[in-house]
mmCIF file with all atom_site columns, C-alpha atoms in Angstrom:
data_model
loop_
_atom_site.group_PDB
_atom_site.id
_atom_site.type_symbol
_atom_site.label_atom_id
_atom_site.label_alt_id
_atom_site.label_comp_id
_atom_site.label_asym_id
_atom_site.label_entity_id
_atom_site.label_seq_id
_atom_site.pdbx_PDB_ins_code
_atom_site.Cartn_x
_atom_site.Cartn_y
_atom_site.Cartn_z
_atom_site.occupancy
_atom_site.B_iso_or_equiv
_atom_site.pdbx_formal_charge
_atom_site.auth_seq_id
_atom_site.auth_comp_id
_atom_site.auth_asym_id
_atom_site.auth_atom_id
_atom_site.pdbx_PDB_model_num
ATOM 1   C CA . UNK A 1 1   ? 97.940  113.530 91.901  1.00 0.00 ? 1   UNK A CA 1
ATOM 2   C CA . UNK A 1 2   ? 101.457 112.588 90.553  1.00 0.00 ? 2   UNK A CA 1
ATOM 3   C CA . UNK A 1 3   ? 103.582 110.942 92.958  1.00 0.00 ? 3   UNK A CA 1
ATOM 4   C CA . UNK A 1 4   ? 106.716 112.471 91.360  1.00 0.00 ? 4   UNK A CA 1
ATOM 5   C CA . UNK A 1 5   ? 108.368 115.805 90.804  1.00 0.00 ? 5   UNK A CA 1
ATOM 6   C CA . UNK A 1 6   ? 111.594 116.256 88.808  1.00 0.00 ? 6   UNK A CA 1
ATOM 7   C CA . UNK A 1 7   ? 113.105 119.747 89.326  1.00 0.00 ? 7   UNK A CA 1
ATOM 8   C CA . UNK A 1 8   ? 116.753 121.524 89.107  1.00 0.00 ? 8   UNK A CA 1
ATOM 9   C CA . UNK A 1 9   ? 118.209 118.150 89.579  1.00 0.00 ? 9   UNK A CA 1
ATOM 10  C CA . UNK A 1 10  ? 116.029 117.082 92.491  1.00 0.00 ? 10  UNK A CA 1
ATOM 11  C CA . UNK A 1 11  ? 113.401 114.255 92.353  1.00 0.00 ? 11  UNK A CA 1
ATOM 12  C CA . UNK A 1 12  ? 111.209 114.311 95.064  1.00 0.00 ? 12  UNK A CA 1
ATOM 13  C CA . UNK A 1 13  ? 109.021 111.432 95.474  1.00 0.00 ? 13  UNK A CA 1
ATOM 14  C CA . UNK A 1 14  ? 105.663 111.653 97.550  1.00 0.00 ? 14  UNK A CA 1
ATOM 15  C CA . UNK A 1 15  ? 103.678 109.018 99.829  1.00 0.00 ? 15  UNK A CA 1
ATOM 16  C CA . UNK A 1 16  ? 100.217 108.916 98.790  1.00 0.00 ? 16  UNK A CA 1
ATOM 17  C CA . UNK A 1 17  ? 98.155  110.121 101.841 1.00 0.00 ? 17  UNK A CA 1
ATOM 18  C CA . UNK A 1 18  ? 96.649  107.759 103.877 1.00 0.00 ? 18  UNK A CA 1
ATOM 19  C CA . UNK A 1 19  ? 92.786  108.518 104.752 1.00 0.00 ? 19  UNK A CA 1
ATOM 20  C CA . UNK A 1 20  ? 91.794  110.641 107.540 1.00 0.00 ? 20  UNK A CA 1
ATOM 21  C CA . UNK A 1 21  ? 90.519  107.985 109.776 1.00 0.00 ? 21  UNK A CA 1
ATOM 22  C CA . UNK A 1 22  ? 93.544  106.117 110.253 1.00 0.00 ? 22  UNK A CA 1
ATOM 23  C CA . UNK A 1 23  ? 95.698  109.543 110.450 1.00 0.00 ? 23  UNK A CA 1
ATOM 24  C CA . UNK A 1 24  ? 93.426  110.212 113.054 1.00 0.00 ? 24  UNK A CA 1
ATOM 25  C CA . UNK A 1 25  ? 93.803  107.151 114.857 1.00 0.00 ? 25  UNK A CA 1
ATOM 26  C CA . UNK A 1 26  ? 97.570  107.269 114.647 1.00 0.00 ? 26  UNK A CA 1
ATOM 27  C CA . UNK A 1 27  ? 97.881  110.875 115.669 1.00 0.00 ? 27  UNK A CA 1
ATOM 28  C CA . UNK A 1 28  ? 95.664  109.814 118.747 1.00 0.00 ? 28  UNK A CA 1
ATOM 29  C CA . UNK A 1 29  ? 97.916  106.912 119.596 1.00 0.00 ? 29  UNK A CA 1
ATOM 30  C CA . UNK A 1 30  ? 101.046 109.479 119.920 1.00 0.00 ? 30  UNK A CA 1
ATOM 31  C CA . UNK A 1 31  ? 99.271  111.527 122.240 1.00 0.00 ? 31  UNK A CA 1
ATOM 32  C CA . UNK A 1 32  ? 98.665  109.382 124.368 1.00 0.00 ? 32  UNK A CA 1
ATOM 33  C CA . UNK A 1 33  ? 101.657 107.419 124.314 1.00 0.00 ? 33  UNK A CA 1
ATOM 34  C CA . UNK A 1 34  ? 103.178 110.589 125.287 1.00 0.00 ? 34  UNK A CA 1
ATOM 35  C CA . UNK A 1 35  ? 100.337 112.328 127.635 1.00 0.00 ? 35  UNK A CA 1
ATOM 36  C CA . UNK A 1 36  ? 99.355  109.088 129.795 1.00 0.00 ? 36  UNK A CA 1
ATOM 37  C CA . UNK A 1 37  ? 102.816 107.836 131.346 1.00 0.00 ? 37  UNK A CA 1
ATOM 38  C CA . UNK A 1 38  ? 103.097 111.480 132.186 1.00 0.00 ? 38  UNK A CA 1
ATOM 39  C CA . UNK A 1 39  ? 100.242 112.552 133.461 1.00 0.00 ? 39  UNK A CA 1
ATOM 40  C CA . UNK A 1 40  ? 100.170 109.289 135.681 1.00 0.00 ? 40  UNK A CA 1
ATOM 41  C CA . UNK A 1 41  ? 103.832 110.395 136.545 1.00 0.00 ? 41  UNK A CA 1
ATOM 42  C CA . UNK A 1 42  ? 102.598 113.646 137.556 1.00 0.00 ? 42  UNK A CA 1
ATOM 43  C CA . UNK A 1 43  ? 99.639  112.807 139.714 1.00 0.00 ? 43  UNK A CA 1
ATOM 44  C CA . UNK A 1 44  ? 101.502 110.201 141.680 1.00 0.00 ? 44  UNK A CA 1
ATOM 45  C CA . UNK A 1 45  ? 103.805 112.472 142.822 1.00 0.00 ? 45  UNK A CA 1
ATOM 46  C CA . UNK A 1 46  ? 101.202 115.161 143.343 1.00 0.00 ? 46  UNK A CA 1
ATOM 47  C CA . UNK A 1 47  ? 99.361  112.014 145.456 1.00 0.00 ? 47  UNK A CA 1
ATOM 48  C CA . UNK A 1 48  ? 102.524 112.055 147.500 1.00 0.00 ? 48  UNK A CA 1
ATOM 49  C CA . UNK A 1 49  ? 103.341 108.046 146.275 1.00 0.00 ? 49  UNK A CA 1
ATOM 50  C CA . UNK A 1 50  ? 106.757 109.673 145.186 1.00 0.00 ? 50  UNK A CA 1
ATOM 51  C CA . UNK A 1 51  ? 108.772 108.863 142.336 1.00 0.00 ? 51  UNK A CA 1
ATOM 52  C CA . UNK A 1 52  ? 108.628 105.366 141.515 1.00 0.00 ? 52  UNK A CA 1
ATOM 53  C CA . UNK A 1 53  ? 111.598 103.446 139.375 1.00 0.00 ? 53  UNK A CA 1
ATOM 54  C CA . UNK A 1 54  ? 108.683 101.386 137.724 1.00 0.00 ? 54  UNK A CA 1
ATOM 55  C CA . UNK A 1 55  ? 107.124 105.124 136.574 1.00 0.00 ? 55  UNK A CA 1
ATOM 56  C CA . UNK A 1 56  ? 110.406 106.328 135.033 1.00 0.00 ? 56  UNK A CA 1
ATOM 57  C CA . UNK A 1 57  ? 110.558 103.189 132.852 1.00 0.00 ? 57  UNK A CA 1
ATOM 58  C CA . UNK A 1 58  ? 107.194 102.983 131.421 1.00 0.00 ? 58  UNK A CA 1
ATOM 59  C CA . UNK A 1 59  ? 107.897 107.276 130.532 1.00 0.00 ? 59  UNK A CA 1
ATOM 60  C CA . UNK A 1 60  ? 111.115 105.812 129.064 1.00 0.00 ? 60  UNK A CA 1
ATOM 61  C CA . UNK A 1 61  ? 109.464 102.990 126.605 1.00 0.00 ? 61  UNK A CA 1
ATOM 62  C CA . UNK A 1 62  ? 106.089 104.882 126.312 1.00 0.00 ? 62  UNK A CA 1
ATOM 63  C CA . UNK A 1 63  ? 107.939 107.975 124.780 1.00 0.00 ? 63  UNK A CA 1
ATOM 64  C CA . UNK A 1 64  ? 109.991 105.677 122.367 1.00 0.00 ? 64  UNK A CA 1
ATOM 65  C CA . UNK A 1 65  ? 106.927 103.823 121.142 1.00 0.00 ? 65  UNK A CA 1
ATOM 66  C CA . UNK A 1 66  ? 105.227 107.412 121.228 1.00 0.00 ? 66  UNK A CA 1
ATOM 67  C CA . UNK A 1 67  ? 108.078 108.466 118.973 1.00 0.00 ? 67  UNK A CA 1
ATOM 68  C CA . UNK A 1 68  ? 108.029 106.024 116.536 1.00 0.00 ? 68  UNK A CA 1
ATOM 69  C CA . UNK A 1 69  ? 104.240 106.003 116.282 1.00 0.00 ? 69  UNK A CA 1
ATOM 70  C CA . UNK A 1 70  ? 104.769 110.280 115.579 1.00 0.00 ? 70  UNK A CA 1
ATOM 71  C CA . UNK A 1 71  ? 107.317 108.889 112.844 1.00 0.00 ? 71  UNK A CA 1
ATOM 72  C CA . UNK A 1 72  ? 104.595 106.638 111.194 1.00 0.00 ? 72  UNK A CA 1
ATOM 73  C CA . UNK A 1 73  ? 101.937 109.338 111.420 1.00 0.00 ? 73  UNK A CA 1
ATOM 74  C CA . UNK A 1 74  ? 104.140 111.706 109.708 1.00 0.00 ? 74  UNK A CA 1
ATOM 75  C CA . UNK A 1 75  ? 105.263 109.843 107.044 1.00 0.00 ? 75  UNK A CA 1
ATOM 76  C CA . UNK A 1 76  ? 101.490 108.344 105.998 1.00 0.00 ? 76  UNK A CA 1
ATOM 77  C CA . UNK A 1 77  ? 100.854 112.114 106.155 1.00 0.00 ? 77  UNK A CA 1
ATOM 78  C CA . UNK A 1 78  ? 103.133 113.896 104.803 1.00 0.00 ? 78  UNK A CA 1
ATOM 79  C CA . UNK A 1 79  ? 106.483 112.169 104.138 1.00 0.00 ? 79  UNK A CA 1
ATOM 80  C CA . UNK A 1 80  ? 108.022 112.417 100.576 1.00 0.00 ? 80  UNK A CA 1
ATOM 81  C CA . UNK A 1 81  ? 111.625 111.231 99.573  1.00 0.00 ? 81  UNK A CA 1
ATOM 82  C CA . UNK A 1 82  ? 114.343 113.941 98.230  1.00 0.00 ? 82  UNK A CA 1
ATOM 83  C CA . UNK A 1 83  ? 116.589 112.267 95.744  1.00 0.00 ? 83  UNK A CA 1
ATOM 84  C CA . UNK A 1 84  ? 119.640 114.918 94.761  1.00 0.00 ? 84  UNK A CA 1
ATOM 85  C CA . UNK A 1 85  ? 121.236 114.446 91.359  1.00 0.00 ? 85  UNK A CA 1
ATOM 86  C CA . UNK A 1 86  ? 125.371 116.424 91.827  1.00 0.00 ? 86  UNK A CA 1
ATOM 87  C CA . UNK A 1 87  ? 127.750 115.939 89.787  1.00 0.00 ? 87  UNK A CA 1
ATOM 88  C CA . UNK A 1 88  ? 129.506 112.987 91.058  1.00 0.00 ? 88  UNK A CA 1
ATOM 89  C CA . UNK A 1 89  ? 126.752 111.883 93.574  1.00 0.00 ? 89  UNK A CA 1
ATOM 90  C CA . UNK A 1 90  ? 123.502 111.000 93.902  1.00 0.00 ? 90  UNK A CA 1
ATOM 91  C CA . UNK A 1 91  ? 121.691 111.410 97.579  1.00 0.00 ? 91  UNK A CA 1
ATOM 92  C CA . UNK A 1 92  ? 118.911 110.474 99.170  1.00 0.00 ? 92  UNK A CA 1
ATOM 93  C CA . UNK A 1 93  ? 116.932 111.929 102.316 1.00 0.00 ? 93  UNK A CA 1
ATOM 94  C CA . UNK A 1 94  ? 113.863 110.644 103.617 1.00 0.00 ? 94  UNK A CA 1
ATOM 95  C CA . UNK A 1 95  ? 111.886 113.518 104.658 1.00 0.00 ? 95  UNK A CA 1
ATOM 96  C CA . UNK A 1 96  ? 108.848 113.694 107.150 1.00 0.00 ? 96  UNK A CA 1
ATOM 97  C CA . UNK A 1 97  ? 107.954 117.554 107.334 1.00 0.00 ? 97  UNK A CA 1
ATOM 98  C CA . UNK A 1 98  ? 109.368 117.898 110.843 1.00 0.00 ? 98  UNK A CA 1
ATOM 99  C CA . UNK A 1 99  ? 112.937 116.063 110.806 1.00 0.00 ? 99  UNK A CA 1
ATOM 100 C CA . UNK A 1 100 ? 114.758 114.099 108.172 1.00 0.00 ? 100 UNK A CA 1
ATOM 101 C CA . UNK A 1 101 ? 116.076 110.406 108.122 1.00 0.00 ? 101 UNK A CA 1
ATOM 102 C CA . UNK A 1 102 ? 117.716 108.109 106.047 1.00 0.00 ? 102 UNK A CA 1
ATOM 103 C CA . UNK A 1 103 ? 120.391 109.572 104.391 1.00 0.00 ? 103 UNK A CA 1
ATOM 104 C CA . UNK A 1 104 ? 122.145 107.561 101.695 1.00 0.00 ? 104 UNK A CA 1
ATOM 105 C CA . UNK A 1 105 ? 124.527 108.774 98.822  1.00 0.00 ? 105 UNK A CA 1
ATOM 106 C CA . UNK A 1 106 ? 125.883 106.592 96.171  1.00 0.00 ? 106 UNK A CA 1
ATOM 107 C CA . UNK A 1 107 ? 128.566 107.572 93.503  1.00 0.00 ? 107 UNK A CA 1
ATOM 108 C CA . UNK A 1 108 ? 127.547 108.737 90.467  1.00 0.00 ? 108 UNK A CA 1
ATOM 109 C CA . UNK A 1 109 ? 129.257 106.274 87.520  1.00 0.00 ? 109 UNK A CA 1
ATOM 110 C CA . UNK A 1 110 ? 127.151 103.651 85.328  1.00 0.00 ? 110 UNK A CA 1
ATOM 111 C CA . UNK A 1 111 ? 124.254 104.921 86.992  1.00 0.00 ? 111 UNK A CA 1
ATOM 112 C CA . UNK A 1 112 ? 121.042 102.298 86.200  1.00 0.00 ? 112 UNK A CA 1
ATOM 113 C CA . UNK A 1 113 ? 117.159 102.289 86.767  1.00 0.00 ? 113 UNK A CA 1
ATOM 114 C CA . UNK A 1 114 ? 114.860 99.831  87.859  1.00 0.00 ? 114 UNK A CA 1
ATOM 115 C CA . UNK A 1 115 ? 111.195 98.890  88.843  1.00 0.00 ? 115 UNK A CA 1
ATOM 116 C CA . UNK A 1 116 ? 111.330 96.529  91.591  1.00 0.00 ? 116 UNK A CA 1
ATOM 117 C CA . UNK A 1 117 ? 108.007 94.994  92.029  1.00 0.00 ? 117 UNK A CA 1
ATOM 118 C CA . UNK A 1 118 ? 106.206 94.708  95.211  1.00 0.00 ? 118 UNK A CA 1
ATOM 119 C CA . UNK A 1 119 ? 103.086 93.846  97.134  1.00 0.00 ? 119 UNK A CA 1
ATOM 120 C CA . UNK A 1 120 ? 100.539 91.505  94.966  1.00 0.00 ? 120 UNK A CA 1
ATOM 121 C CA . UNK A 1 121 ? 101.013 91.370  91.173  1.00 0.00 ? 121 UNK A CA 1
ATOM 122 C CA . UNK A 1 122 ? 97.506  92.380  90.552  1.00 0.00 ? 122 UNK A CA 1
ATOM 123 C CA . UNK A 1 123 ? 98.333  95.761  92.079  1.00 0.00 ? 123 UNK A CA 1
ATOM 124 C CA . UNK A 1 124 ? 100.900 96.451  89.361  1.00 0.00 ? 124 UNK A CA 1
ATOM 125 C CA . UNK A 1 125 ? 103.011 98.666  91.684  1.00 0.00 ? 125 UNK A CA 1
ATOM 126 C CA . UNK A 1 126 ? 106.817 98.930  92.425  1.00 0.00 ? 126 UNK A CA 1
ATOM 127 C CA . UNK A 1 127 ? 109.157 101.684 93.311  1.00 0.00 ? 127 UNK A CA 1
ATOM 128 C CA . UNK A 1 128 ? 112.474 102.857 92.512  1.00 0.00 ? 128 UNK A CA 1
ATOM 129 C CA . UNK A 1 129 ? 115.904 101.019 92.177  1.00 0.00 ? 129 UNK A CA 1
ATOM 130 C CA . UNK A 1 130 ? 119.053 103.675 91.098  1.00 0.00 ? 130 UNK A CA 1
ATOM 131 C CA . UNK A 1 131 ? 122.021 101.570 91.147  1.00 0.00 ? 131 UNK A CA 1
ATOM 132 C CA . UNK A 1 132 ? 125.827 102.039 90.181  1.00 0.00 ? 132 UNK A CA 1
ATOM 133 C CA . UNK A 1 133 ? 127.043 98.413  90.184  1.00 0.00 ? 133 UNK A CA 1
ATOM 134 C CA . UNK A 1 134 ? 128.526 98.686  93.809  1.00 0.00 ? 134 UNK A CA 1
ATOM 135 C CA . UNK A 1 135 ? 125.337 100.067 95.711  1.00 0.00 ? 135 UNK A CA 1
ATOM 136 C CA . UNK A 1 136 ? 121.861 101.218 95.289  1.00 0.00 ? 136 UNK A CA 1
ATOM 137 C CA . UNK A 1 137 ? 119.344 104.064 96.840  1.00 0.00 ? 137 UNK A CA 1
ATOM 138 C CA . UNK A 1 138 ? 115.788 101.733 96.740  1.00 0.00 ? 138 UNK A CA 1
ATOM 139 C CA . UNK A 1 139 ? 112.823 104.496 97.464  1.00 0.00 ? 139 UNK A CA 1
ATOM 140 C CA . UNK A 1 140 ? 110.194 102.749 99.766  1.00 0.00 ? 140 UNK A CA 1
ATOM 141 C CA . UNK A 1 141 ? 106.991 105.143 97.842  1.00 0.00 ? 141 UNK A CA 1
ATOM 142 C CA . UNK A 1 142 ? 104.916 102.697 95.894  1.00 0.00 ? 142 UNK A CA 1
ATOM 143 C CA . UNK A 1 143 ? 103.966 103.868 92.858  1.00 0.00 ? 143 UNK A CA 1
ATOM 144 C CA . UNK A 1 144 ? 102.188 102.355 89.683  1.00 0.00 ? 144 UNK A CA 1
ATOM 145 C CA . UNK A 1 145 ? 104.884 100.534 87.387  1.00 0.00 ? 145 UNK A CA 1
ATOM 146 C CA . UNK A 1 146 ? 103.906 102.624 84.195  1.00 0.00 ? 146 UNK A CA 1
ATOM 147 C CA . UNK A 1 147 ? 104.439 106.380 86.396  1.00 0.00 ? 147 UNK A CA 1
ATOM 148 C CA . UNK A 1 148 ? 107.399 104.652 87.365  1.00 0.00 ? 148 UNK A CA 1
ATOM 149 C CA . UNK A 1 149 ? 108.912 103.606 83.804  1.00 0.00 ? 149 UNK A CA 1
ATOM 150 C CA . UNK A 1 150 ? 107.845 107.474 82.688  1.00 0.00 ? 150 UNK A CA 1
ATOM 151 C CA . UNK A 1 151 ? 109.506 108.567 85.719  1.00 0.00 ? 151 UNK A CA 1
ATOM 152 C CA . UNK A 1 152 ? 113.106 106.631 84.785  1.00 0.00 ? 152 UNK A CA 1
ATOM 153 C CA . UNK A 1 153 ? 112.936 107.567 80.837  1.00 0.00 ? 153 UNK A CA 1
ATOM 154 C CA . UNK A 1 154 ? 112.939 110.951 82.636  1.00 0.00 ? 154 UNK A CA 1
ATOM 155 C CA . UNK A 1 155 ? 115.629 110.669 84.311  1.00 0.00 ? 155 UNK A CA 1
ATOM 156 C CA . UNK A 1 156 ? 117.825 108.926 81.833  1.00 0.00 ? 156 UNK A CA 1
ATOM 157 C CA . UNK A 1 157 ? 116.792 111.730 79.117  1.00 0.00 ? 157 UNK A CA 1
ATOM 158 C CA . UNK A 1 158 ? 117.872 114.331 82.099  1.00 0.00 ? 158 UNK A CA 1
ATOM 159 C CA . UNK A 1 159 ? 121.329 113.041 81.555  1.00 0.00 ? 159 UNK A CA 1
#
């Protein structure tokens, strides 16, 4: 599977899937960040306890940790990054099927390309660094340094 797709001016980079297990185990973690607070909110008023302030706050910070844990399980699932090539701009969406986050644009003069390394040296991966001198779009999909170096001789022969 290549990790990159260059079309009509549009690079779209993709996260390599994470294995079923742990999608499984983070999709089941959502749920119930989202179904327990709830459904304990539900049968204590149905119990006649009432609303409780204590109740309302636990929905509150279970649904934001439910939130971000739907965030995570998208993007080890399906999330890829959009990287738009204009005329005088380059922009960058992070994308994870269901909403879209982390929109950057940079200006599109002197435009460079870089492998920035990361995780252990043995692994021989990086990911993408397009800079114009003054600021830079850095993807976050690791990909193997040589797909990467094809993937920027691509782009600089794209013009």
């Amino acid at each position: 599977m290549t990790q990159f797709d260059f079309q009509d001016n549009q690079l779209k980079l993709k996260v390599r899937r994470s294995p079923i297990i742990i999608l499984s185990i983070l999709y089941l973690i959502t749920i119930l960040c989202f179904a327990l607070p709830l459904s304990g909110f539900v049968l204590s008023v149905i119990s006649g306890a009432g609303i409780k302030f204590g109740g309302l706050i636990a929905i509150g910070v279970f649904s934001l940790l439910g939130f971000y844990m739907l965030r995570l399980a998208l993007w080890n699932h399906r999330g890829e990054e959009i990287i738009r090539f204009r005329n005088d701009e380059i922009s960058y969406i992070a994308d994870y099927r269901y909403f879209r986050d982390g929109k950057k644009s940079i200006r599109r003069n002197e435009i460079s390309y870089s492998v920035c390394p990361v995780g252990y040296e043995e692994e021989n991966v990086g990911v993408l660094i397009i800079s114009n001198g003054e600021s830079e779009i850095a993807s976050v999909v690791k990909m193997p340094r040589n797909n990467i170096e094809k993937l920027i001789e691509l782009l600089e022969n794209a013009g």
